[in-house]
Amino acid sequence: AETHDVVVPRLRAESVYNFEVITEGSTGIPDVVHPGSFETDTLPSALSALNIEVIGKATFPVLLLTDKSVMIDTDGEVVWYRLDGLSSTGFAQFANGDFAFLTSVGLDVLTPMNEVVASLSEVDAATRTGTSGFDMHHDMIITPDETLLVLVRAGSVTVNDTTWVGNEIWEWDPVSDELTKRWAASDFLTPETDRGDLSSPDDWLHANSLSIGPGGNYLVSFFWTHEVVSISPDFQSIEWRLGGAGNSFVVEDNAVEAGQHTVTEVSPNRVLLFDNGLGRSSGELFSRALELELDRATGTASV
C-alpha cells in the first residue's frame, strides 16, 4: 500500500543487480521475501572511453576526479557523474550528503540524485556585489556552519600607476543565498614587496588552495609568491606567513620556495602541502609531499 524511494549509491554501469525486499510481521520476524533485479544504463560515450587503473590498494571508498566530475570506486569504475558534464576545480560534501561543486561558471549544490538544489553563478555574483568579473577559482570549502568559502580573483591595489588584482575570500550560504566578503589580500599584502617572478597585474598572487586549520584559522596558498598565510578565525589579521618576502620563519633547507598546492594544517603547527617544484633554486625538477613543523616561539620551520 506504500511506495518507497531508496537511493542505492555506487552502482556500476551496464551491470545487473539482484535485490530482495523483505517484509516483517508485527513480531519482527521476516514474513515475505520479494526478489527482483535491475540493470544499470550505459555511460555517456566520453565517460565509457575512460580507462582508469587503480594501482596498489585503494584507501578511499570513492574518489572524485574533478576534471570530469566523476566518482570512481576502488577498482577504477565510474559509479557517479554529473549529468550536465561540467568539470570542477573544487568539491566538498555537506553533512546531509549533498555535494558542493566549484565549476568554471560558479557554485552548485547537488543531491546524490543529481538534483541542483542551489547555485551561484559568477555573473550573478558580479551583479550583486558590483565586483567586475567575480572570478571564483581553484578552491572552495564547507565551514562548520554549512556555508561555502570560495577563492575569488578580485580586490585591487595600485602601486606606481599599476593596478594589481589580488585574491579575496567570499562566503555563500546556499540556504539563505547570502553572499559576504570575508577577507582581501590587498588589505594585508602589497605588490611592492609581496610578489613573485610570475606575478602579473591581472594575477598578482594566484591563490590555489583554501583550508580550515585546527584553531579555526584559515590557510591560503599563494602560488606565485611561494607562500602560505594563516588568517585568524575572525579574518581580521594574519597569524603567520610561511615562505615569501614576509616569511615569519627561517625554513630548513629553503623548503618553501618552489610553489605549492593543497595546504592543510593537519595538527597545530604541522603543515602538510604538495610541493610542485616550480623554480626550485637547486635547479632540480621534482614534486613531493612536504610536511613542516612550525616553531612559532623561535620562528623556525623544520621538515
PDB file of C-alpha atoms in Angstrom:
ATOM      1  CA  ALA A   1       0.000   0.000   0.000  1.00  0.00           C
ATOM      2  CA  GLU A   2       3.054   2.268   0.134  1.00  0.00           C
ATOM      3  CA  THR A   3       5.712   3.376  -2.347  1.00  0.00           C
ATOM      4  CA  HIS A   4       9.266   3.782  -1.107  1.00  0.00           C
ATOM      5  CA  ASP A   5      12.151   5.568  -2.850  1.00  0.00           C
ATOM      6  CA  VAL A   6      15.517   4.050  -1.972  1.00  0.00           C
ATOM      7  CA  VAL A   7      18.820   5.629  -3.016  1.00  0.00           C
ATOM      8  CA  VAL A   8      21.323   2.918  -3.938  1.00  0.00           C
ATOM      9  CA  PRO A   9      24.760   4.527  -4.368  1.00  0.00           C
ATOM     10  CA  ARG A  10      27.985   3.456  -6.067  1.00  0.00           C
ATOM     11  CA  LEU A  11      26.458   1.325  -8.827  1.00  0.00           C
ATOM     12  CA  ARG A  12      28.492   0.458 -11.905  1.00  0.00           C
ATOM     13  CA  ALA A  13      27.230   0.909 -15.463  1.00  0.00           C
ATOM     14  CA  GLU A  14      25.916  -1.982 -17.590  1.00  0.00           C
ATOM     15  CA  SER A  15      25.622  -4.257 -14.563  1.00  0.00           C
ATOM     16  CA  VAL A  16      22.804  -6.479 -13.302  1.00  0.00           C
ATOM     17  CA  TYR A  17      21.988  -6.155  -9.614  1.00  0.00           C
ATOM     18  CA  ASN A  18      19.806  -8.585  -7.677  1.00  0.00           C
ATOM     19  CA  PHE A  19      17.857  -7.460  -4.642  1.00  0.00           C
ATOM     20  CA  GLU A  20      15.420  -8.728  -2.058  1.00  0.00           C
ATOM     21  CA  VAL A  21      12.722  -6.757  -0.285  1.00  0.00           C
ATOM     22  CA  ILE A  22      11.783  -8.404   2.998  1.00  0.00           C
ATOM     23  CA  THR A  23       8.571  -7.567   4.842  1.00  0.00           C
ATOM     24  CA  GLU A  24       8.240  -8.304   8.530  1.00  0.00           C
ATOM     25  CA  GLY A  25       5.265  -9.138  10.653  1.00  0.00           C
ATOM     26  CA  SER A  26       4.408  -7.480  13.961  1.00  0.00           C
ATOM     27  CA  THR A  27       6.885  -9.750  15.770  1.00  0.00           C
ATOM     28  CA  GLY A  28       9.792  -8.568  13.615  1.00  0.00           C
ATOM     29  CA  ILE A  29      10.208 -11.968  12.020  1.00  0.00           C
ATOM     30  CA  PRO A  30      10.662 -11.919   8.209  1.00  0.00           C
ATOM     31  CA  ASP A  31       7.323 -12.595   6.620  1.00  0.00           C
ATOM     32  CA  VAL A  32       7.602 -12.403   2.834  1.00  0.00           C
ATOM     33  CA  VAL A  33      10.684 -12.114   0.597  1.00  0.00           C
ATOM     34  CA  HIS A  34      10.217 -10.284  -2.703  1.00  0.00           C
ATOM     35  CA  PRO A  35      13.185 -10.906  -5.063  1.00  0.00           C
ATOM     36  CA  GLY A  36      13.968  -8.799  -8.105  1.00  0.00           C
ATOM     37  CA  SER A  37      16.716  -7.433 -10.318  1.00  0.00           C
ATOM     38  CA  PHE A  38      17.575  -4.423 -12.433  1.00  0.00           C
ATOM     39  CA  GLU A  39      20.233  -3.454 -14.965  1.00  0.00           C
ATOM     40  CA  THR A  40      22.015  -0.109 -14.952  1.00  0.00           C
ATOM     41  CA  ASP A  41      22.360   2.046 -18.055  1.00  0.00           C
ATOM     42  CA  THR A  42      25.436   2.624 -20.176  1.00  0.00           C
ATOM     43  CA  LEU A  43      27.752   5.565 -19.507  1.00  0.00           C
ATOM     44  CA  PRO A  44      27.920   8.578 -21.846  1.00  0.00           C
ATOM     45  CA  SER A  45      30.475   7.923 -24.578  1.00  0.00           C
ATOM     46  CA  ALA A  46      33.003  10.394 -23.122  1.00  0.00           C
ATOM     47  CA  LEU A  47      32.983   8.516 -19.826  1.00  0.00           C
ATOM     48  CA  SER A  48      32.813   4.989 -21.199  1.00  0.00           C
ATOM     49  CA  ALA A  49      36.032   5.746 -23.099  1.00  0.00           C
ATOM     50  CA  LEU A  50      37.896   6.339 -19.836  1.00  0.00           C
ATOM     51  CA  ASN A  51      40.370   3.653 -18.847  1.00  0.00           C
ATOM     52  CA  ILE A  52      41.204   4.117 -15.163  1.00  0.00           C
ATOM     53  CA  GLU A  53      43.532   1.759 -13.335  1.00  0.00           C
ATOM     54  CA  VAL A  54      43.974   1.761  -9.571  1.00  0.00           C
ATOM     55  CA  ILE A  55      47.491   0.609  -8.684  1.00  0.00           C
ATOM     56  CA  GLY A  56      48.062  -0.793  -5.209  1.00  0.00           C
ATOM     57  CA  LYS A  57      45.366  -0.992  -2.536  1.00  0.00           C
ATOM     58  CA  ALA A  58      42.988   1.951  -2.563  1.00  0.00           C
ATOM     59  CA  THR A  59      42.265   3.506   0.831  1.00  0.00           C
ATOM     60  CA  PHE A  60      39.297   5.546  -0.402  1.00  0.00           C
ATOM     61  CA  PRO A  61      35.713   4.255  -0.769  1.00  0.00           C
ATOM     62  CA  VAL A  62      35.147   6.607  -3.716  1.00  0.00           C
ATOM     63  CA  LEU A  63      37.350   9.222  -5.373  1.00  0.00           C
ATOM     64  CA  LEU A  64      36.176  12.299  -7.265  1.00  0.00           C
ATOM     65  CA  LEU A  65      38.063  13.200 -10.449  1.00  0.00           C
ATOM     66  CA  THR A  66      37.413  16.920 -10.656  1.00  0.00           C
ATOM     67  CA  ASP A  67      38.370  17.421 -14.311  1.00  0.00           C
ATOM     68  CA  LYS A  68      35.351  15.351 -15.359  1.00  0.00           C
ATOM     69  CA  SER A  69      33.238  15.470 -12.152  1.00  0.00           C
ATOM     70  CA  VAL A  70      33.034  11.687 -11.958  1.00  0.00           C
ATOM     71  CA  MET A  71      33.422   9.399  -8.963  1.00  0.00           C
ATOM     72  CA  ILE A  72      35.244   6.103  -9.200  1.00  0.00           C
ATOM     73  CA  ASP A  73      35.327   3.170  -6.799  1.00  0.00           C
ATOM     74  CA  THR A  74      38.338   1.226  -5.545  1.00  0.00           C
ATOM     75  CA  ASP A  75      38.581  -0.648  -8.864  1.00  0.00           C
ATOM     76  CA  GLY A  76      38.522   2.496 -11.003  1.00  0.00           C
ATOM     77  CA  GLU A  77      34.923   2.018 -12.178  1.00  0.00           C
ATOM     78  CA  VAL A  78      32.740   5.108 -12.644  1.00  0.00           C
ATOM     79  CA  VAL A  79      29.954   4.996 -10.036  1.00  0.00           C
ATOM     80  CA  TRP A  80      28.602   8.594 -10.218  1.00  0.00           C
ATOM     81  CA  TYR A  81      28.847  11.545 -12.573  1.00  0.00           C
ATOM     82  CA  ARG A  82      27.327  14.972 -13.117  1.00  0.00           C
ATOM     83  CA  LEU A  83      24.609  14.718 -15.704  1.00  0.00           C
ATOM     84  CA  ASP A  84      25.452  18.160 -17.102  1.00  0.00           C
ATOM     85  CA  GLY A  85      29.093  17.160 -17.634  1.00  0.00           C
ATOM     86  CA  LEU A  86      30.546  20.304 -16.018  1.00  0.00           C
ATOM     87  CA  SER A  87      34.101  19.879 -14.779  1.00  0.00           C
ATOM     88  CA  SER A  88      35.066  21.221 -11.368  1.00  0.00           C
ATOM     89  CA  THR A  89      38.054  22.629  -9.517  1.00  0.00           C
ATOM     90  CA  GLY A  90      36.589  22.321  -6.020  1.00  0.00           C
ATOM     91  CA  PHE A  91      34.446  19.697  -4.315  1.00  0.00           C
ATOM     92  CA  ALA A  92      33.114  19.049  -0.812  1.00  0.00           C
ATOM     93  CA  GLN A  93      30.230  17.194   0.837  1.00  0.00           C
ATOM     94  CA  PHE A  94      27.683  18.541   3.292  1.00  0.00           C
ATOM     95  CA  ALA A  95      26.641  16.645   6.424  1.00  0.00           C
ATOM     96  CA  ASN A  96      23.312  15.730   4.774  1.00  0.00           C
ATOM     97  CA  GLY A  97      25.139  14.057   1.874  1.00  0.00           C
ATOM     98  CA  ASP A  98      24.649  16.800  -0.725  1.00  0.00           C
ATOM     99  CA  PHE A  99      27.615  17.689  -2.954  1.00  0.00           C
ATOM    100  CA  ALA A 100      29.150  21.141  -3.395  1.00  0.00           C
ATOM    101  CA  PHE A 101      30.984  21.883  -6.646  1.00  0.00           C
ATOM    102  CA  LEU A 102      33.067  24.815  -7.846  1.00  0.00           C
ATOM    103  CA  THR A 103      32.897  24.867 -11.648  1.00  0.00           C
ATOM    104  CA  SER A 104      34.020  27.223 -14.389  1.00  0.00           C
ATOM    105  CA  VAL A 105      30.734  29.143 -14.076  1.00  0.00           C
ATOM    106  CA  GLY A 106      30.151  29.225 -10.317  1.00  0.00           C
ATOM    107  CA  LEU A 107      28.998  27.222  -7.306  1.00  0.00           C
ATOM    108  CA  ASP A 108      26.454  24.387  -7.324  1.00  0.00           C
ATOM    109  CA  VAL A 109      24.901  22.225  -4.632  1.00  0.00           C
ATOM    110  CA  LEU A 110      23.633  18.864  -5.910  1.00  0.00           C
ATOM    111  CA  THR A 111      21.957  15.911  -4.260  1.00  0.00           C
ATOM    112  CA  PRO A 112      23.410  12.441  -4.914  1.00  0.00           C
ATOM    113  CA  MET A 113      20.474  12.060  -7.324  1.00  0.00           C
ATOM    114  CA  ASN A 114      21.909  14.921  -9.466  1.00  0.00           C
ATOM    115  CA  GLU A 115      19.234  17.417  -8.463  1.00  0.00           C
ATOM    116  CA  VAL A 116      20.523  21.004  -8.259  1.00  0.00           C
ATOM    117  CA  VAL A 117      19.213  22.495  -5.003  1.00  0.00           C
ATOM    118  CA  ALA A 118      21.199  25.765  -5.007  1.00  0.00           C
ATOM    119  CA  SER A 119      23.562  27.634  -7.330  1.00  0.00           C
ATOM    120  CA  LEU A 120      25.500  30.882  -7.525  1.00  0.00           C
ATOM    121  CA  SER A 121      26.886  31.904 -10.896  1.00  0.00           C
ATOM    122  CA  GLU A 122      29.849  34.235 -11.351  1.00  0.00           C
ATOM    123  CA  VAL A 123      27.626  36.516 -13.428  1.00  0.00           C
ATOM    124  CA  ASP A 124      25.017  36.733 -10.677  1.00  0.00           C
ATOM    125  CA  ALA A 125      27.681  37.296  -8.001  1.00  0.00           C
ATOM    126  CA  ALA A 126      29.304  40.069 -10.035  1.00  0.00           C
ATOM    127  CA  THR A 127      25.946  41.814 -10.469  1.00  0.00           C
ATOM    128  CA  ARG A 128      25.030  41.528  -6.797  1.00  0.00           C
ATOM    129  CA  THR A 129      28.384  42.691  -5.428  1.00  0.00           C
ATOM    130  CA  GLY A 130      29.482  45.157  -8.088  1.00  0.00           C
ATOM    131  CA  THR A 131      32.737  43.200  -8.376  1.00  0.00           C
ATOM    132  CA  SER A 132      33.765  43.079 -12.028  1.00  0.00           C
ATOM    133  CA  GLY A 133      34.355  39.522 -13.217  1.00  0.00           C
ATOM    134  CA  PHE A 134      33.985  37.855  -9.799  1.00  0.00           C
ATOM    135  CA  ASP A 135      36.290  35.033 -10.894  1.00  0.00           C
ATOM    136  CA  MET A 136      35.747  32.124  -8.494  1.00  0.00           C
ATOM    137  CA  HIS A 137      38.667  29.741  -8.910  1.00  0.00           C
ATOM    138  CA  HIS A 138      40.771  26.854  -7.613  1.00  0.00           C
ATOM    139  CA  ASP A 139      39.206  26.011  -4.254  1.00  0.00           C
ATOM    140  CA  MET A 140      36.075  26.043  -2.127  1.00  0.00           C
ATOM    141  CA  ILE A 141      35.424  24.586   1.335  1.00  0.00           C
ATOM    142  CA  ILE A 142      32.486  23.954   3.646  1.00  0.00           C
ATOM    143  CA  THR A 143      32.536  25.731   7.009  1.00  0.00           C
ATOM    144  CA  PRO A 144      31.266  24.270  10.304  1.00  0.00           C
ATOM    145  CA  ASP A 145      28.161  26.431   9.747  1.00  0.00           C
ATOM    146  CA  GLU A 146      27.483  24.579   6.458  1.00  0.00           C
ATOM    147  CA  THR A 147      28.257  27.643   4.341  1.00  0.00           C
ATOM    148  CA  LEU A 148      30.784  27.757   1.499  1.00  0.00           C
ATOM    149  CA  LEU A 149      34.017  29.745   1.411  1.00  0.00           C
ATOM    150  CA  VAL A 150      35.470  30.312  -2.051  1.00  0.00           C
ATOM    151  CA  LEU A 151      38.580  31.950  -3.502  1.00  0.00           C
ATOM    152  CA  VAL A 152      37.823  34.880  -5.814  1.00  0.00           C
ATOM    153  CA  ARG A 153      40.257  36.738  -8.056  1.00  0.00           C
ATOM    154  CA  ALA A 154      39.319  40.281  -7.056  1.00  0.00           C
ATOM    155  CA  GLY A 155      40.437  43.188  -4.909  1.00  0.00           C
ATOM    156  CA  SER A 156      42.927  45.567  -6.477  1.00  0.00           C
ATOM    157  CA  VAL A 157      45.710  47.811  -5.224  1.00  0.00           C
ATOM    158  CA  THR A 158      47.573  50.464  -7.228  1.00  0.00           C
ATOM    159  CA  VAL A 159      51.346  50.870  -6.964  1.00  0.00           C
ATOM    160  CA  ASN A 160      53.238  53.363  -9.169  1.00  0.00           C
ATOM    161  CA  ASP A 161      50.282  53.732 -11.542  1.00  0.00           C
ATOM    162  CA  THR A 162      49.970  49.936 -11.968  1.00  0.00           C
ATOM    163  CA  THR A 163      46.840  48.210 -10.687  1.00  0.00           C
ATOM    164  CA  TRP A 164      47.343  44.707  -9.304  1.00  0.00           C
ATOM    165  CA  VAL A 165      44.414  42.291  -8.907  1.00  0.00           C
ATOM    166  CA  GLY A 166      44.714  40.085  -5.838  1.00  0.00           C
ATOM    167  CA  ASN A 167      42.541  37.481  -4.161  1.00  0.00           C
ATOM    168  CA  GLU A 168      39.594  37.571  -1.798  1.00  0.00           C
ATOM    169  CA  ILE A 169      37.640  35.046   0.254  1.00  0.00           C
ATOM    170  CA  TRP A 170      33.858  35.182  -0.039  1.00  0.00           C
ATOM    171  CA  GLU A 171      31.237  33.249   1.912  1.00  0.00           C
ATOM    172  CA  TRP A 172      27.987  31.983   0.384  1.00  0.00           C
ATOM    173  CA  ASP A 173      25.090  30.462   2.294  1.00  0.00           C
ATOM    174  CA  PRO A 174      23.244  28.070  -0.073  1.00  0.00           C
ATOM    175  CA  VAL A 175      20.157  28.147   2.147  1.00  0.00           C
ATOM    176  CA  SER A 176      19.687  31.907   2.551  1.00  0.00           C
ATOM    177  CA  ASP A 177      21.633  32.826  -0.637  1.00  0.00           C
ATOM    178  CA  GLU A 178      23.541  35.434   1.392  1.00  0.00           C
ATOM    179  CA  LEU A 179      26.901  36.416  -0.125  1.00  0.00           C
ATOM    180  CA  THR A 180      29.533  38.125   2.059  1.00  0.00           C
ATOM    181  CA  LYS A 181      33.154  39.182   1.534  1.00  0.00           C
ATOM    182  CA  ARG A 182      35.294  37.899   4.410  1.00  0.00           C
ATOM    183  CA  TRP A 183      38.914  38.734   3.520  1.00  0.00           C
ATOM    184  CA  ALA A 184      41.007  40.577   0.924  1.00  0.00           C
ATOM    185  CA  ALA A 185      44.730  40.094   0.336  1.00  0.00           C
ATOM    186  CA  SER A 186      45.050  43.759  -0.642  1.00  0.00           C
ATOM    187  CA  ASP A 187      44.258  44.727   2.976  1.00  0.00           C
ATOM    188  CA  PHE A 188      47.337  42.901   4.283  1.00  0.00           C
ATOM    189  CA  LEU A 189      49.851  42.441   1.426  1.00  0.00           C
ATOM    190  CA  THR A 190      51.387  44.825  -1.109  1.00  0.00           C
ATOM    191  CA  PRO A 191      52.769  44.218  -4.623  1.00  0.00           C
ATOM    192  CA  GLU A 192      55.698  46.464  -3.720  1.00  0.00           C
ATOM    193  CA  THR A 193      57.288  43.630  -1.724  1.00  0.00           C
ATOM    194  CA  ASP A 194      54.922  40.623  -1.855  1.00  0.00           C
ATOM    195  CA  ARG A 195      55.340  39.482  -5.397  1.00  0.00           C
ATOM    196  CA  GLY A 196      56.954  36.693  -7.426  1.00  0.00           C
ATOM    197  CA  ASP A 197      58.568  36.283 -10.839  1.00  0.00           C
ATOM    198  CA  LEU A 198      55.267  35.074 -12.309  1.00  0.00           C
ATOM    199  CA  SER A 199      53.124  37.792 -10.718  1.00  0.00           C
ATOM    200  CA  SER A 200      51.270  39.969 -13.241  1.00  0.00           C
ATOM    201  CA  PRO A 201      48.891  42.907 -12.799  1.00  0.00           C
ATOM    202  CA  ASP A 202      45.833  40.759 -13.561  1.00  0.00           C
ATOM    203  CA  ASP A 203      47.050  37.828 -11.416  1.00  0.00           C
ATOM    204  CA  TRP A 204      49.161  39.141  -8.583  1.00  0.00           C
ATOM    205  CA  LEU A 205      49.213  36.217  -6.101  1.00  0.00           C
ATOM    206  CA  HIS A 206      47.465  33.236  -7.741  1.00  0.00           C
ATOM    207  CA  ALA A 207      45.825  31.711  -4.672  1.00  0.00           C
ATOM    208  CA  ASN A 208      45.317  27.997  -5.276  1.00  0.00           C
ATOM    209  CA  SER A 209      44.077  26.376  -2.055  1.00  0.00           C
ATOM    210  CA  LEU A 210      41.948  27.170   0.974  1.00  0.00           C
ATOM    211  CA  SER A 211      41.525  25.133   4.161  1.00  0.00           C
ATOM    212  CA  ILE A 212      40.452  25.451   7.800  1.00  0.00           C
ATOM    213  CA  GLY A 213      43.101  24.846  10.468  1.00  0.00           C
ATOM    214  CA  PRO A 214      42.704  23.189  13.871  1.00  0.00           C
ATOM    215  CA  GLY A 215      42.418  26.572  15.609  1.00  0.00           C
ATOM    216  CA  GLY A 216      39.603  27.777  13.336  1.00  0.00           C
ATOM    217  CA  ASN A 217      42.203  29.658  11.303  1.00  0.00           C
ATOM    218  CA  TYR A 218      42.138  29.743   7.501  1.00  0.00           C
ATOM    219  CA  LEU A 219      45.133  28.717   5.385  1.00  0.00           C
ATOM    220  CA  VAL A 220      45.564  30.172   1.899  1.00  0.00           C
ATOM    221  CA  SER A 221      48.284  29.095  -0.528  1.00  0.00           C
ATOM    222  CA  PHE A 222      49.697  31.732  -2.898  1.00  0.00           C
ATOM    223  CA  PHE A 223      51.428  30.013  -5.809  1.00  0.00           C
ATOM    224  CA  TRP A 224      53.270  32.933  -7.395  1.00  0.00           C
ATOM    225  CA  THR A 225      54.898  34.077  -4.125  1.00  0.00           C
ATOM    226  CA  HIS A 226      55.643  30.533  -2.836  1.00  0.00           C
ATOM    227  CA  GLU A 227      53.803  31.440   0.333  1.00  0.00           C
ATOM    228  CA  VAL A 228      51.195  30.155   2.785  1.00  0.00           C
ATOM    229  CA  VAL A 229      49.344  32.536   5.099  1.00  0.00           C
ATOM    230  CA  SER A 230      47.327  31.679   8.187  1.00  0.00           C
ATOM    231  CA  ILE A 231      44.372  34.028   8.663  1.00  0.00           C
ATOM    232  CA  SER A 232      42.802  34.462  12.094  1.00  0.00           C
ATOM    233  CA  PRO A 233      39.344  32.904  12.697  1.00  0.00           C
ATOM    234  CA  ASP A 234      37.734  36.370  12.592  1.00  0.00           C
ATOM    235  CA  PHE A 235      39.539  37.243   9.310  1.00  0.00           C
ATOM    236  CA  GLN A 236      40.933  40.402  10.945  1.00  0.00           C
ATOM    237  CA  SER A 237      44.643  39.550  10.998  1.00  0.00           C
ATOM    238  CA  ILE A 238      47.351  37.276   9.598  1.00  0.00           C
ATOM    239  CA  GLU A 239      48.681  34.881  12.260  1.00  0.00           C
ATOM    240  CA  TRP A 240      51.819  33.863  10.357  1.00  0.00           C
ATOM    241  CA  ARG A 241      53.330  33.681   6.891  1.00  0.00           C
ATOM    242  CA  LEU A 242      55.267  30.646   5.659  1.00  0.00           C
ATOM    243  CA  GLY A 243      57.504  31.477   2.681  1.00  0.00           C
ATOM    244  CA  GLY A 244      57.547  34.612   0.565  1.00  0.00           C
ATOM    245  CA  ALA A 245      59.045  38.034   1.286  1.00  0.00           C
ATOM    246  CA  GLY A 246      57.245  38.353   4.626  1.00  0.00           C
ATOM    247  CA  ASN A 247      58.204  34.911   5.910  1.00  0.00           C
ATOM    248  CA  SER A 248      57.608  34.511   9.668  1.00  0.00           C
ATOM    249  CA  PHE A 249      60.027  31.575   9.814  1.00  0.00           C
ATOM    250  CA  VAL A 250      63.547  30.556   8.973  1.00  0.00           C
ATOM    251  CA  VAL A 251      62.785  27.437   6.935  1.00  0.00           C
ATOM    252  CA  GLU A 252      65.070  24.413   6.939  1.00  0.00           C
ATOM    253  CA  ASP A 253      66.735  23.757   3.546  1.00  0.00           C
ATOM    254  CA  ASN A 254      64.743  26.585   1.911  1.00  0.00           C
ATOM    255  CA  ALA A 255      61.949  24.038   1.720  1.00  0.00           C
ATOM    256  CA  VAL A 256      59.192  26.547   0.888  1.00  0.00           C
ATOM    257  CA  GLU A 257      60.474  28.072  -2.331  1.00  0.00           C
ATOM    258  CA  ALA A 258      59.115  26.028  -5.204  1.00  0.00           C
ATOM    259  CA  GLY A 259      55.375  26.558  -5.459  1.00  0.00           C
ATOM    260  CA  GLN A 260      52.732  24.618  -3.594  1.00  0.00           C
ATOM    261  CA  HIS A 261      49.115  23.434  -3.712  1.00  0.00           C
ATOM    262  CA  THR A 262      46.666  21.857  -1.277  1.00  0.00           C
ATOM    263  CA  VAL A 263      47.969  23.257   2.000  1.00  0.00           C
ATOM    264  CA  THR A 264      46.457  21.945   5.247  1.00  0.00           C
ATOM    265  CA  GLU A 265      47.380  22.281   8.910  1.00  0.00           C
ATOM    266  CA  VAL A 266      46.932  18.634   9.907  1.00  0.00           C
ATOM    267  CA  SER A 267      47.542  19.367  13.596  1.00  0.00           C
ATOM    268  CA  PRO A 268      48.555  22.542  15.432  1.00  0.00           C
ATOM    269  CA  ASN A 269      51.710  23.953  13.794  1.00  0.00           C
ATOM    270  CA  ARG A 270      52.164  20.965  11.447  1.00  0.00           C
ATOM    271  CA  VAL A 271      51.616  21.984   7.820  1.00  0.00           C
ATOM    272  CA  LEU A 272      51.220  19.450   5.010  1.00  0.00           C
ATOM    273  CA  LEU A 273      51.367  20.526   1.366  1.00  0.00           C
ATOM    274  CA  PHE A 274      52.028  19.385  -2.194  1.00  0.00           C
ATOM    275  CA  ASP A 275      55.322  20.956  -3.270  1.00  0.00           C
ATOM    276  CA  ASN A 276      55.157  21.382  -7.036  1.00  0.00           C
ATOM    277  CA  GLY A 277      58.845  22.072  -7.687  1.00  0.00           C
ATOM    278  CA  LEU A 278      58.309  25.296  -9.630  1.00  0.00           C
ATOM    279  CA  GLY A 279      61.511  27.353  -9.750  1.00  0.00           C
ATOM    280  CA  ARG A 280      63.462  25.323  -7.189  1.00  0.00           C
ATOM    281  CA  SER A 281      66.749  27.143  -6.531  1.00  0.00           C
ATOM    282  CA  SER A 282      68.754  23.914  -6.776  1.00  0.00           C
ATOM    283  CA  GLY A 283      67.626  23.568 -10.383  1.00  0.00           C
ATOM    284  CA  GLU A 284      66.150  20.124  -9.706  1.00  0.00           C
ATOM    285  CA  LEU A 285      62.702  19.481 -11.120  1.00  0.00           C
ATOM    286  CA  PHE A 286      60.599  17.195  -8.918  1.00  0.00           C
ATOM    287  CA  SER A 287      57.376  17.252  -6.925  1.00  0.00           C
ATOM    288  CA  ARG A 288      56.823  15.903  -3.440  1.00  0.00           C
ATOM    289  CA  ALA A 289      54.584  15.782  -0.399  1.00  0.00           C
ATOM    290  CA  LEU A 290      56.114  18.037   2.238  1.00  0.00           C
ATOM    291  CA  GLU A 291      55.307  18.328   5.940  1.00  0.00           C
ATOM    292  CA  LEU A 292      56.713  21.141   8.056  1.00  0.00           C
ATOM    293  CA  GLU A 293      56.692  21.663  11.811  1.00  0.00           C
ATOM    294  CA  LEU A 294      56.401  25.318  12.801  1.00  0.00           C
ATOM    295  CA  ASP A 295      58.045  26.590  15.970  1.00  0.00           C
ATOM    296  CA  ARG A 296      56.331  29.925  16.413  1.00  0.00           C
ATOM    297  CA  ALA A 297      58.313  30.749  19.541  1.00  0.00           C
ATOM    298  CA  THR A 298      61.692  30.573  17.777  1.00  0.00           C
ATOM    299  CA  GLY A 299      60.442  31.465  14.295  1.00  0.00           C
ATOM    300  CA  THR A 300      61.811  28.293  12.686  1.00  0.00           C
ATOM    301  CA  ALA A 301      60.236  25.645  10.447  1.00  0.00           C
ATOM    302  CA  SER A 302      61.690  22.143  10.081  1.00  0.00           C
ATOM    303  CA  VAL A 303      60.982  19.430   7.526  1.00  0.00           C
TER     304      VAL A 303
END
